[in-house]
């Protein structure tokens, strides 16, 4: 009898352990806290990588992820964020399309005490932004400027060299940092006459490219060639703040017959596959490598710290004022990639396979 009772007890214990185990499993698959990730567009390779990396990392940390892309349409992004707020997201990560147009929807997030992290691009004029994570945008510009100084040997060469300038979208806070960093390096050479901008277009507003559009950059480069370089005048260098513009610039240059040694030094940013291929073909000189895996991992660390009420890691408390005050920021470090180091940076690190770059 005693034996029977003992066996029954063991059986009951086993069944209940099994049941609890099942319940636990159900909780972790369904019950993780929900995090919203709002990305600007699928059009650019980098945002697809950013979104996918973040989703993977957040899920691995046990969160449920609502990842949305807004087709570069502001109204779509606003309604996606609205939906994240009402559907119970406990934190929202946003790479904005227009950093100045999310104030109203984010008021709602603030009322509901949902923390917001600005991803890569700062969200302006709202106190609903808790943190910002990005690559050092000013440094992106200085690396591009320094690359030009080194490539043309501006310190020693007599020059003058002809330069044209392209930067990004005026509604993207980053664009002014990229432009500012590069121009801080190049301006002394422009002032001394070693670099000459034949078009005369140097001010931010004159060289900005709405939506970072490849087509817009191509059109402007075509016009610049027609007006200033069609007679064979040498164009030595084009500063482009990113790859989507550089690709348009390359199209215009190739279309106008620039090739080989005549091809100007041309900068970029993101290491998009098309641009890396152009680098290998000699129709772009360099790109800035911003390893989206690093940024995604950093943001996941920040999200987890916020949700758990722990100290959130930041390393910059002075640079990024969004109009309501300084936003505590984590800055990752960008590096340049060109034909001399792309294998180590991009292939050996597993960012791309060699086949993707063929
Ligand atoms: C990002 C760049 C990107 C550009 C266009 C900027 O805010 O920092 O990496 O090339 O947007 O999408």
mmCIF file of C-alpha atoms and ligand atoms in Angstrom:
data_model
loop_
_atom_site.group_PDB
_atom_site.id
_atom_site.type_symbol
_atom_site.label_atom_id
_atom_site.label_comp_id
_atom_site.label_asym_id
_atom_site.label_seq_id
_atom_site.Cartn_x
_atom_site.Cartn_y
_atom_site.Cartn_z
ATOM 1 C CA UNK A 1 0.000 0.000 0.000
ATOM 2 C CA UNK A 2 2.765 2.342 1.010
ATOM 3 C CA UNK A 3 4.586 1.452 -2.208
ATOM 4 C CA UNK A 4 1.456 2.206 -4.294
ATOM 5 C CA UNK A 5 0.988 5.571 -2.597
ATOM 6 C CA UNK A 6 4.620 6.429 -3.197
ATOM 7 C CA UNK A 7 4.332 5.514 -6.910
ATOM 8 C CA UNK A 8 1.184 7.644 -7.208
ATOM 9 C CA UNK A 9 2.957 10.588 -5.599
ATOM 10 C CA UNK A 10 5.880 10.263 -8.033
ATOM 11 C CA UNK A 11 3.439 10.073 -10.969
ATOM 12 C CA UNK A 12 1.580 13.202 -9.813
ATOM 13 C CA UNK A 13 4.875 15.026 -9.367
ATOM 14 C CA UNK A 14 6.042 14.034 -12.848
ATOM 15 C CA UNK A 15 2.812 15.136 -14.524
ATOM 16 C CA UNK A 16 2.780 18.465 -12.731
ATOM 17 C CA UNK A 17 6.441 19.117 -13.594
ATOM 18 C CA UNK A 18 5.616 18.369 -17.217
ATOM 19 C CA UNK A 19 2.619 20.721 -17.130
ATOM 20 C CA UNK A 20 4.618 23.563 -15.571
ATOM 21 C CA UNK A 21 7.348 22.999 -18.168
ATOM 22 C CA UNK A 22 4.817 23.266 -21.001
ATOM 23 C CA UNK A 23 3.324 26.415 -19.513
ATOM 24 C CA UNK A 24 6.767 27.997 -19.204
ATOM 25 C CA UNK A 25 7.486 27.187 -22.839
ATOM 26 C CA UNK A 26 4.194 28.745 -23.892
ATOM 27 C CA UNK A 27 4.980 31.893 -21.900
ATOM 28 C CA UNK A 28 8.386 32.419 -23.442
ATOM 29 C CA UNK A 29 7.167 31.927 -26.993
ATOM 30 C CA UNK A 30 4.084 34.106 -26.659
ATOM 31 C CA UNK A 31 4.577 36.256 -23.645
ATOM 32 C CA UNK A 32 7.798 38.210 -24.332
ATOM 33 C CA UNK A 33 7.503 41.968 -24.060
ATOM 34 C CA UNK A 34 6.789 43.643 -27.348
ATOM 35 C CA UNK A 35 9.186 46.112 -28.977
ATOM 36 C CA UNK A 36 8.334 48.197 -32.050
ATOM 37 C CA UNK A 37 10.981 48.867 -34.702
ATOM 38 C CA UNK A 38 10.078 51.535 -37.285
ATOM 39 C CA UNK A 39 12.407 51.729 -40.291
ATOM 40 C CA UNK A 40 12.198 54.331 -43.088
ATOM 41 C CA UNK A 41 12.314 52.268 -46.267
ATOM 42 C CA UNK A 42 13.204 48.962 -47.855
ATOM 43 C CA UNK A 43 14.647 50.785 -50.867
ATOM 44 C CA UNK A 44 18.076 51.117 -49.339
ATOM 45 C CA UNK A 45 20.002 47.977 -48.494
ATOM 46 C CA UNK A 46 21.241 49.337 -45.180
ATOM 47 C CA UNK A 47 17.784 49.762 -43.599
ATOM 48 C CA UNK A 48 16.871 46.173 -44.503
ATOM 49 C CA UNK A 49 20.013 45.006 -42.743
ATOM 50 C CA UNK A 50 19.411 47.284 -39.758
ATOM 51 C CA UNK A 51 15.829 46.048 -39.382
ATOM 52 C CA UNK A 52 16.662 42.372 -39.795
ATOM 53 C CA UNK A 53 19.643 42.524 -37.429
ATOM 54 C CA UNK A 54 17.598 44.255 -34.783
ATOM 55 C CA UNK A 55 14.708 41.803 -35.083
ATOM 56 C CA UNK A 56 17.094 38.852 -34.787
ATOM 57 C CA UNK A 57 18.905 40.307 -31.766
ATOM 58 C CA UNK A 58 15.723 41.380 -29.977
ATOM 59 C CA UNK A 59 14.086 37.999 -30.516
ATOM 60 C CA UNK A 60 17.202 36.267 -29.237
ATOM 61 C CA UNK A 61 16.880 38.403 -26.093
ATOM 62 C CA UNK A 62 13.303 37.165 -25.647
ATOM 63 C CA UNK A 63 11.300 40.075 -27.064
ATOM 64 C CA UNK A 64 8.454 39.961 -29.547
ATOM 65 C CA UNK A 65 9.222 42.355 -32.409
ATOM 66 C CA UNK A 66 6.912 44.474 -34.537
ATOM 67 C CA UNK A 67 9.192 45.507 -37.440
ATOM 68 C CA UNK A 68 7.755 47.971 -39.976
ATOM 69 C CA UNK A 69 9.093 49.734 -43.064
ATOM 70 C CA UNK A 70 7.362 52.926 -44.223
ATOM 71 C CA UNK A 71 8.307 53.206 -47.893
ATOM 72 C CA UNK A 72 9.851 56.649 -47.189
ATOM 73 C CA UNK A 73 6.321 57.969 -46.617
ATOM 74 C CA UNK A 74 5.937 60.109 -43.492
ATOM 75 C CA UNK A 75 2.188 59.448 -43.026
ATOM 76 C CA UNK A 76 2.812 55.695 -43.226
ATOM 77 C CA UNK A 77 5.534 55.896 -40.591
ATOM 78 C CA UNK A 78 3.286 57.957 -38.300
ATOM 79 C CA UNK A 79 0.461 55.417 -38.534
ATOM 80 C CA UNK A 80 2.859 52.492 -37.984
ATOM 81 C CA UNK A 81 4.118 54.166 -34.793
ATOM 82 C CA UNK A 82 0.530 54.894 -33.694
ATOM 83 C CA UNK A 83 -0.210 51.217 -34.116
ATOM 84 C CA UNK A 84 2.861 50.235 -32.082
ATOM 85 C CA UNK A 85 1.659 52.489 -29.266
ATOM 86 C CA UNK A 86 -1.892 51.123 -29.212
ATOM 87 C CA UNK A 87 -0.862 47.496 -29.637
ATOM 88 C CA UNK A 88 1.136 47.483 -26.413
ATOM 89 C CA UNK A 89 4.785 47.923 -27.407
ATOM 90 C CA UNK A 90 6.872 48.569 -24.307
ATOM 91 C CA UNK A 91 9.619 50.392 -26.186
ATOM 92 C CA UNK A 92 9.840 51.788 -29.714
ATOM 93 C CA UNK A 93 12.971 52.136 -31.839
ATOM 94 C CA UNK A 94 12.631 54.587 -34.717
ATOM 95 C CA UNK A 95 14.812 55.443 -37.713
ATOM 96 C CA UNK A 96 12.803 58.437 -38.851
ATOM 97 C CA UNK A 97 12.082 59.523 -42.410
ATOM 98 C CA UNK A 98 11.689 63.188 -41.522
ATOM 99 C CA UNK A 99 13.132 63.785 -38.066
ATOM 100 C CA UNK A 100 10.864 66.806 -37.560
ATOM 101 C CA UNK A 101 7.453 65.290 -38.149
ATOM 102 C CA UNK A 102 6.928 62.774 -35.361
ATOM 103 C CA UNK A 103 6.179 65.204 -32.504
ATOM 104 C CA UNK A 104 2.418 64.642 -32.406
ATOM 105 C CA UNK A 105 2.432 60.841 -32.502
ATOM 106 C CA UNK A 106 5.266 60.682 -29.963
ATOM 107 C CA UNK A 107 3.274 62.814 -27.526
ATOM 108 C CA UNK A 108 1.008 59.796 -27.237
ATOM 109 C CA UNK A 109 3.998 57.538 -26.541
ATOM 110 C CA UNK A 110 5.139 59.876 -23.815
ATOM 111 C CA UNK A 111 1.680 59.973 -22.211
ATOM 112 C CA UNK A 112 1.717 56.174 -22.125
ATOM 113 C CA UNK A 113 5.286 56.212 -20.740
ATOM 114 C CA UNK A 114 6.609 54.236 -23.697
ATOM 115 C CA UNK A 115 10.337 54.936 -24.095
ATOM 116 C CA UNK A 116 11.508 55.895 -27.581
ATOM 117 C CA UNK A 117 15.009 55.334 -28.951
ATOM 118 C CA UNK A 118 16.011 57.331 -32.021
ATOM 119 C CA UNK A 119 17.924 54.945 -34.275
ATOM 120 C CA UNK A 120 20.681 56.322 -36.502
ATOM 121 C CA UNK A 121 18.746 59.584 -37.171
ATOM 122 C CA UNK A 122 17.829 61.957 -34.374
ATOM 123 C CA UNK A 123 14.115 62.760 -33.929
ATOM 124 C CA UNK A 124 13.761 66.506 -33.545
ATOM 125 C CA UNK A 125 11.671 68.892 -31.439
ATOM 126 C CA UNK A 126 10.019 66.399 -29.120
ATOM 127 C CA UNK A 127 10.825 65.558 -25.514
ATOM 128 C CA UNK A 128 9.463 62.032 -26.023
ATOM 129 C CA UNK A 129 12.875 60.759 -27.187
ATOM 130 C CA UNK A 130 14.679 59.003 -24.334
ATOM 131 C CA UNK A 131 17.913 57.954 -26.057
ATOM 132 C CA UNK A 132 19.726 58.095 -29.375
ATOM 133 C CA UNK A 133 22.033 55.446 -30.861
ATOM 134 C CA UNK A 134 24.020 56.102 -34.004
ATOM 135 C CA UNK A 135 27.417 56.051 -35.636
ATOM 136 C CA UNK A 136 29.445 59.191 -35.036
ATOM 137 C CA UNK A 137 27.975 61.241 -37.869
ATOM 138 C CA UNK A 138 30.466 64.104 -37.673
ATOM 139 C CA UNK A 139 33.295 61.560 -37.813
ATOM 140 C CA UNK A 140 31.774 60.038 -40.967
ATOM 141 C CA UNK A 141 32.276 63.438 -42.613
ATOM 142 C CA UNK A 142 35.795 63.982 -41.299
ATOM 143 C CA UNK A 143 36.879 60.522 -42.497
ATOM 144 C CA UNK A 144 35.524 61.318 -45.979
ATOM 145 C CA UNK A 145 37.266 64.706 -45.979
ATOM 146 C CA UNK A 146 40.541 63.203 -44.763
ATOM 147 C CA UNK A 147 40.333 60.468 -47.405
ATOM 148 C CA UNK A 148 40.188 63.189 -50.068
ATOM 149 C CA UNK A 149 43.114 65.071 -48.479
ATOM 150 C CA UNK A 150 45.214 61.891 -48.495
ATOM 151 C CA UNK A 151 44.213 60.669 -51.970
ATOM 152 C CA UNK A 152 45.005 63.993 -53.641
ATOM 153 C CA UNK A 153 47.961 64.567 -51.311
ATOM 154 C CA UNK A 154 46.569 68.028 -50.689
ATOM 155 C CA UNK A 155 49.223 68.847 -48.113
ATOM 156 C CA UNK A 156 52.028 68.560 -50.685
ATOM 157 C CA UNK A 157 50.551 68.671 -54.193
ATOM 158 C CA UNK A 158 50.401 72.041 -55.929
ATOM 159 C CA UNK A 159 46.865 71.664 -57.324
ATOM 160 C CA UNK A 160 44.518 73.287 -57.893
ATOM 161 C CA UNK A 161 42.034 70.403 -57.958
ATOM 162 C CA UNK A 162 38.403 70.670 -59.031
ATOM 163 C CA UNK A 163 35.849 69.488 -56.477
ATOM 164 C CA UNK A 164 32.049 69.137 -56.504
ATOM 165 C CA UNK A 165 30.005 68.500 -53.372
ATOM 166 C CA UNK A 166 26.898 66.373 -52.672
ATOM 167 C CA UNK A 167 25.295 65.807 -49.311
ATOM 168 C CA UNK A 168 22.078 64.223 -48.079
ATOM 169 C CA UNK A 169 18.479 65.064 -47.334
ATOM 170 C CA UNK A 170 17.836 68.417 -45.643
ATOM 171 C CA UNK A 171 15.176 66.807 -43.401
ATOM 172 C CA UNK A 172 17.748 64.324 -42.024
ATOM 173 C CA UNK A 173 19.648 65.771 -39.060
ATOM 174 C CA UNK A 174 22.607 63.519 -39.934
ATOM 175 C CA UNK A 175 23.185 65.245 -43.257
ATOM 176 C CA UNK A 176 24.385 68.453 -41.577
ATOM 177 C CA UNK A 177 26.834 66.465 -39.442
ATOM 178 C CA UNK A 178 28.222 64.567 -42.451
ATOM 179 C CA UNK A 179 28.516 67.796 -44.452
ATOM 180 C CA UNK A 180 29.937 69.734 -41.471
ATOM 181 C CA UNK A 181 32.586 67.108 -40.706
ATOM 182 C CA UNK A 182 33.768 66.886 -44.310
ATOM 183 C CA UNK A 183 33.740 70.641 -44.885
ATOM 184 C CA UNK A 184 35.706 71.287 -41.684
ATOM 185 C CA UNK A 185 38.497 69.230 -43.262
ATOM 186 C CA UNK A 186 38.133 70.566 -46.835
ATOM 187 C CA UNK A 187 37.376 74.272 -46.225
ATOM 188 C CA UNK A 188 40.985 75.301 -45.490
ATOM 189 C CA UNK A 189 41.973 73.906 -48.919
ATOM 190 C CA UNK A 190 39.020 75.662 -50.579
ATOM 191 C CA UNK A 191 39.998 78.905 -48.850
ATOM 192 C CA UNK A 192 43.617 78.592 -49.987
ATOM 193 C CA UNK A 193 42.527 77.868 -53.568
ATOM 194 C CA UNK A 194 43.968 74.350 -53.699
ATOM 195 C CA UNK A 195 40.460 72.979 -54.088
ATOM 196 C CA UNK A 196 38.188 74.807 -56.522
ATOM 197 C CA UNK A 197 34.426 74.302 -56.771
ATOM 198 C CA UNK A 198 33.766 75.391 -60.360
ATOM 199 C CA UNK A 199 29.978 75.251 -59.983
ATOM 200 C CA UNK A 200 30.224 77.590 -56.986
ATOM 201 C CA UNK A 201 27.748 75.300 -55.175
ATOM 202 C CA UNK A 202 29.128 74.888 -51.661
ATOM 203 C CA UNK A 203 26.423 75.861 -49.147
ATOM 204 C CA UNK A 204 24.479 73.024 -47.476
ATOM 205 C CA UNK A 205 21.186 74.040 -49.153
ATOM 206 C CA UNK A 206 22.844 74.077 -52.595
ATOM 207 C CA UNK A 207 24.419 70.638 -52.288
ATOM 208 C CA UNK A 208 21.662 68.781 -50.372
ATOM 209 C CA UNK A 209 19.864 65.855 -52.068
ATOM 210 C CA UNK A 210 16.216 65.421 -51.099
ATOM 211 C CA UNK A 211 15.521 61.913 -49.764
ATOM 212 C CA UNK A 212 19.112 60.937 -50.550
ATOM 213 C CA UNK A 213 17.762 60.159 -53.988
ATOM 214 C CA UNK A 214 20.034 58.409 -56.506
ATOM 215 C CA UNK A 215 18.036 59.940 -59.379
ATOM 216 C CA UNK A 216 18.317 63.482 -57.973
ATOM 217 C CA UNK A 217 22.068 63.098 -57.457
ATOM 218 C CA UNK A 218 22.469 61.737 -60.983
ATOM 219 C CA UNK A 219 20.483 64.653 -62.470
ATOM 220 C CA UNK A 220 22.500 67.242 -60.548
ATOM 221 C CA UNK A 221 25.818 65.614 -61.513
ATOM 222 C CA UNK A 222 24.735 65.551 -65.184
ATOM 223 C CA UNK A 223 23.951 69.277 -64.998
ATOM 224 C CA UNK A 224 27.269 70.026 -63.311
ATOM 225 C CA UNK A 225 29.161 68.114 -66.020
ATOM 226 C CA UNK A 226 27.293 69.916 -68.813
ATOM 227 C CA UNK A 227 27.892 73.339 -67.265
ATOM 228 C CA UNK A 228 31.508 72.963 -66.127
ATOM 229 C CA UNK A 229 33.307 69.875 -67.393
ATOM 230 C CA UNK A 230 31.894 69.065 -70.854
ATOM 231 C CA UNK A 231 34.861 70.812 -72.511
ATOM 232 C CA UNK A 232 37.306 68.355 -70.971
ATOM 233 C CA UNK A 233 38.080 70.377 -67.836
ATOM 234 C CA UNK A 234 39.287 67.830 -65.290
ATOM 235 C CA UNK A 235 37.006 66.967 -62.389
ATOM 236 C CA UNK A 236 39.346 65.644 -59.706
ATOM 237 C CA UNK A 237 37.074 64.813 -56.829
ATOM 238 C CA UNK A 238 33.428 64.529 -55.773
ATOM 239 C CA UNK A 239 32.482 64.512 -52.105
ATOM 240 C CA UNK A 240 29.337 62.416 -51.683
ATOM 241 C CA UNK A 241 27.922 61.905 -48.191
ATOM 242 C CA UNK A 242 26.582 58.421 -48.922
ATOM 243 C CA UNK A 243 26.322 55.555 -51.385
ATOM 244 C CA UNK A 244 22.806 56.195 -52.722
ATOM 245 C CA UNK A 245 24.037 59.605 -53.958
ATOM 246 C CA UNK A 246 27.417 58.196 -55.061
ATOM 247 C CA UNK A 247 25.657 55.625 -57.242
ATOM 248 C CA UNK A 248 23.778 58.416 -59.070
ATOM 249 C CA UNK A 249 27.007 60.409 -59.416
ATOM 250 C CA UNK A 250 28.809 57.365 -60.840
ATOM 251 C CA UNK A 251 25.979 56.797 -63.324
ATOM 252 C CA UNK A 252 26.289 60.391 -64.543
ATOM 253 C CA UNK A 253 30.087 60.226 -64.767
ATOM 254 C CA UNK A 254 30.133 56.906 -66.610
ATOM 255 C CA UNK A 255 27.362 58.193 -68.904
ATOM 256 C CA UNK A 256 29.507 61.237 -69.736
ATOM 257 C CA UNK A 257 32.502 59.045 -70.564
ATOM 258 C CA UNK A 258 34.646 59.426 -67.437
ATOM 259 C CA UNK A 259 36.806 56.321 -66.942
ATOM 260 C CA UNK A 260 40.183 55.014 -65.743
ATOM 261 C CA UNK A 261 42.530 57.709 -64.495
ATOM 262 C CA UNK A 262 40.040 60.400 -65.497
ATOM 263 C CA UNK A 263 37.545 59.116 -62.984
ATOM 264 C CA UNK A 264 37.393 61.483 -60.001
ATOM 265 C CA UNK A 265 37.972 60.434 -56.406
ATOM 266 C CA UNK A 266 34.449 59.749 -55.128
ATOM 267 C CA UNK A 267 33.377 59.124 -51.530
ATOM 268 C CA UNK A 268 30.355 57.292 -50.124
ATOM 269 C CA UNK A 269 28.853 55.768 -46.998
ATOM 270 C CA UNK A 270 27.132 52.474 -46.043
ATOM 271 C CA UNK A 271 29.132 49.965 -48.105
ATOM 272 C CA UNK A 272 26.021 49.065 -50.099
ATOM 273 C CA UNK A 273 26.765 46.114 -52.358
ATOM 274 C CA UNK A 274 26.409 48.207 -55.544
ATOM 275 C CA UNK A 275 28.907 50.708 -54.192
ATOM 276 C CA UNK A 276 31.406 48.067 -53.091
ATOM 277 C CA UNK A 277 31.201 46.637 -56.613
ATOM 278 C CA UNK A 278 31.800 50.147 -57.975
ATOM 279 C CA UNK A 279 34.820 50.469 -55.686
ATOM 280 C CA UNK A 280 36.221 47.243 -57.118
ATOM 281 C CA UNK A 281 35.495 48.474 -60.661
ATOM 282 C CA UNK A 282 37.190 51.830 -59.984
ATOM 283 C CA UNK A 283 34.017 53.930 -60.300
ATOM 284 C CA UNK A 284 33.834 54.892 -56.606
ATOM 285 C CA UNK A 285 36.871 55.323 -54.338
ATOM 286 C CA UNK A 286 35.663 54.541 -50.850
ATOM 287 C CA UNK A 287 32.674 54.097 -48.620
ATOM 288 C CA UNK A 288 32.190 54.464 -44.888
ATOM 289 C CA UNK A 289 31.573 51.114 -43.222
ATOM 290 C CA UNK A 290 28.968 51.324 -40.477
ATOM 291 C CA UNK A 291 28.575 47.744 -39.280
ATOM 292 C CA UNK A 292 24.822 47.555 -38.739
ATOM 293 C CA UNK A 293 25.341 44.475 -36.553
ATOM 294 C CA UNK A 294 27.186 46.643 -34.009
ATOM 295 C CA UNK A 295 24.482 49.302 -33.927
ATOM 296 C CA UNK A 296 21.671 46.744 -33.689
ATOM 297 C CA UNK A 297 23.403 44.942 -30.804
ATOM 298 C CA UNK A 298 23.923 48.248 -29.016
ATOM 299 C CA UNK A 299 20.273 49.203 -29.353
ATOM 300 C CA UNK A 300 19.149 45.828 -28.036
ATOM 301 C CA UNK A 301 21.349 46.369 -24.974
ATOM 302 C CA UNK A 302 19.755 49.797 -24.504
ATOM 303 C CA UNK A 303 16.194 48.493 -24.936
ATOM 304 C CA UNK A 304 16.806 45.717 -22.403
ATOM 305 C CA UNK A 305 18.305 48.141 -19.883
ATOM 306 C CA UNK A 306 15.356 50.529 -20.270
ATOM 307 C CA UNK A 307 12.744 47.800 -19.882
ATOM 308 C CA UNK A 308 14.510 46.297 -16.853
ATOM 309 C CA UNK A 309 14.986 49.742 -15.276
ATOM 310 C CA UNK A 310 18.779 49.411 -15.373
ATOM 311 C CA UNK A 311 21.338 52.100 -16.252
ATOM 312 C CA UNK A 312 21.343 52.640 -20.008
ATOM 313 C CA UNK A 313 24.847 52.738 -21.522
ATOM 314 C CA UNK A 314 25.635 56.029 -23.331
ATOM 315 C CA UNK A 315 28.951 57.635 -24.271
ATOM 316 C CA UNK A 316 27.934 61.120 -25.451
ATOM 317 C CA UNK A 317 26.045 63.670 -23.429
ATOM 318 C CA UNK A 318 26.870 66.837 -25.332
ATOM 319 C CA UNK A 319 26.533 66.574 -29.113
ATOM 320 C CA UNK A 320 22.927 65.864 -29.980
ATOM 321 C CA UNK A 321 20.397 68.519 -29.006
ATOM 322 C CA UNK A 322 17.049 67.754 -30.624
ATOM 323 C CA UNK A 323 15.573 71.180 -29.870
ATOM 324 C CA UNK A 324 14.256 70.161 -26.444
ATOM 325 C CA UNK A 325 17.669 69.521 -24.901
ATOM 326 C CA UNK A 326 20.573 67.103 -25.150
ATOM 327 C CA UNK A 327 19.567 63.514 -25.894
ATOM 328 C CA UNK A 328 21.858 60.951 -24.205
ATOM 329 C CA UNK A 329 23.550 59.108 -27.035
ATOM 330 C CA UNK A 330 25.596 56.033 -27.771
ATOM 331 C CA UNK A 331 28.005 56.661 -30.643
ATOM 332 C CA UNK A 332 29.539 53.756 -32.562
ATOM 333 C CA UNK A 333 32.710 54.328 -34.547
ATOM 334 C CA UNK A 334 32.668 54.358 -38.361
ATOM 335 C CA UNK A 335 35.676 53.357 -40.498
ATOM 336 C CA UNK A 336 36.450 53.730 -44.192
ATOM 337 C CA UNK A 337 36.489 50.853 -46.646
ATOM 338 C CA UNK A 338 38.215 50.886 -50.007
ATOM 339 C CA UNK A 339 39.835 48.432 -52.385
ATOM 340 C CA UNK A 340 42.798 48.043 -50.017
ATOM 341 C CA UNK A 341 40.887 46.807 -46.958
ATOM 342 C CA UNK A 342 37.417 45.681 -48.056
ATOM 343 C CA UNK A 343 38.243 41.964 -47.840
ATOM 344 C CA UNK A 344 39.209 42.134 -44.185
ATOM 345 C CA UNK A 345 36.373 44.500 -43.218
ATOM 346 C CA UNK A 346 33.522 43.142 -45.261
ATOM 347 C CA UNK A 347 34.244 39.513 -46.142
ATOM 348 C CA UNK A 348 36.432 38.156 -43.336
ATOM 349 C CA UNK A 349 34.053 39.706 -40.791
ATOM 350 C CA UNK A 350 31.135 37.818 -42.379
ATOM 351 C CA UNK A 351 29.256 41.003 -43.360
ATOM 352 C CA UNK A 352 29.141 39.889 -46.996
ATOM 353 C CA UNK A 353 30.141 36.718 -48.781
ATOM 354 C CA UNK A 354 32.711 37.003 -51.563
ATOM 355 C CA UNK A 355 29.987 35.862 -53.982
ATOM 356 C CA UNK A 356 27.744 38.820 -53.098
ATOM 357 C CA UNK A 357 30.447 41.200 -54.294
ATOM 358 C CA UNK A 358 31.052 39.493 -57.652
HETATM 359 C C1 LIG B 1 22.172 57.386 -42.648
HETATM 360 C C2 LIG B 1 23.037 56.929 -43.790
HETATM 361 C C3 LIG B 1 22.182 56.677 -45.020
HETATM 362 C C4 LIG B 1 21.246 57.844 -45.297
HETATM 363 C C5 LIG B 1 20.262 57.540 -46.404
HETATM 364 C C6 LIG B 1 21.361 58.583 -43.077
HETATM 365 O O1 LIG B 1 20.585 59.047 -42.035
HETATM 366 O O2 LIG B 1 22.973 57.689 -41.519
HETATM 367 O O3 LIG B 1 23.738 55.761 -43.419
HETATM 368 O O4 LIG B 1 22.992 56.488 -46.130
HETATM 369 O O5 LIG B 1 20.529 58.184 -44.141
HETATM 370 O O6 LIG B 1 19.381 56.543 -46.048
#
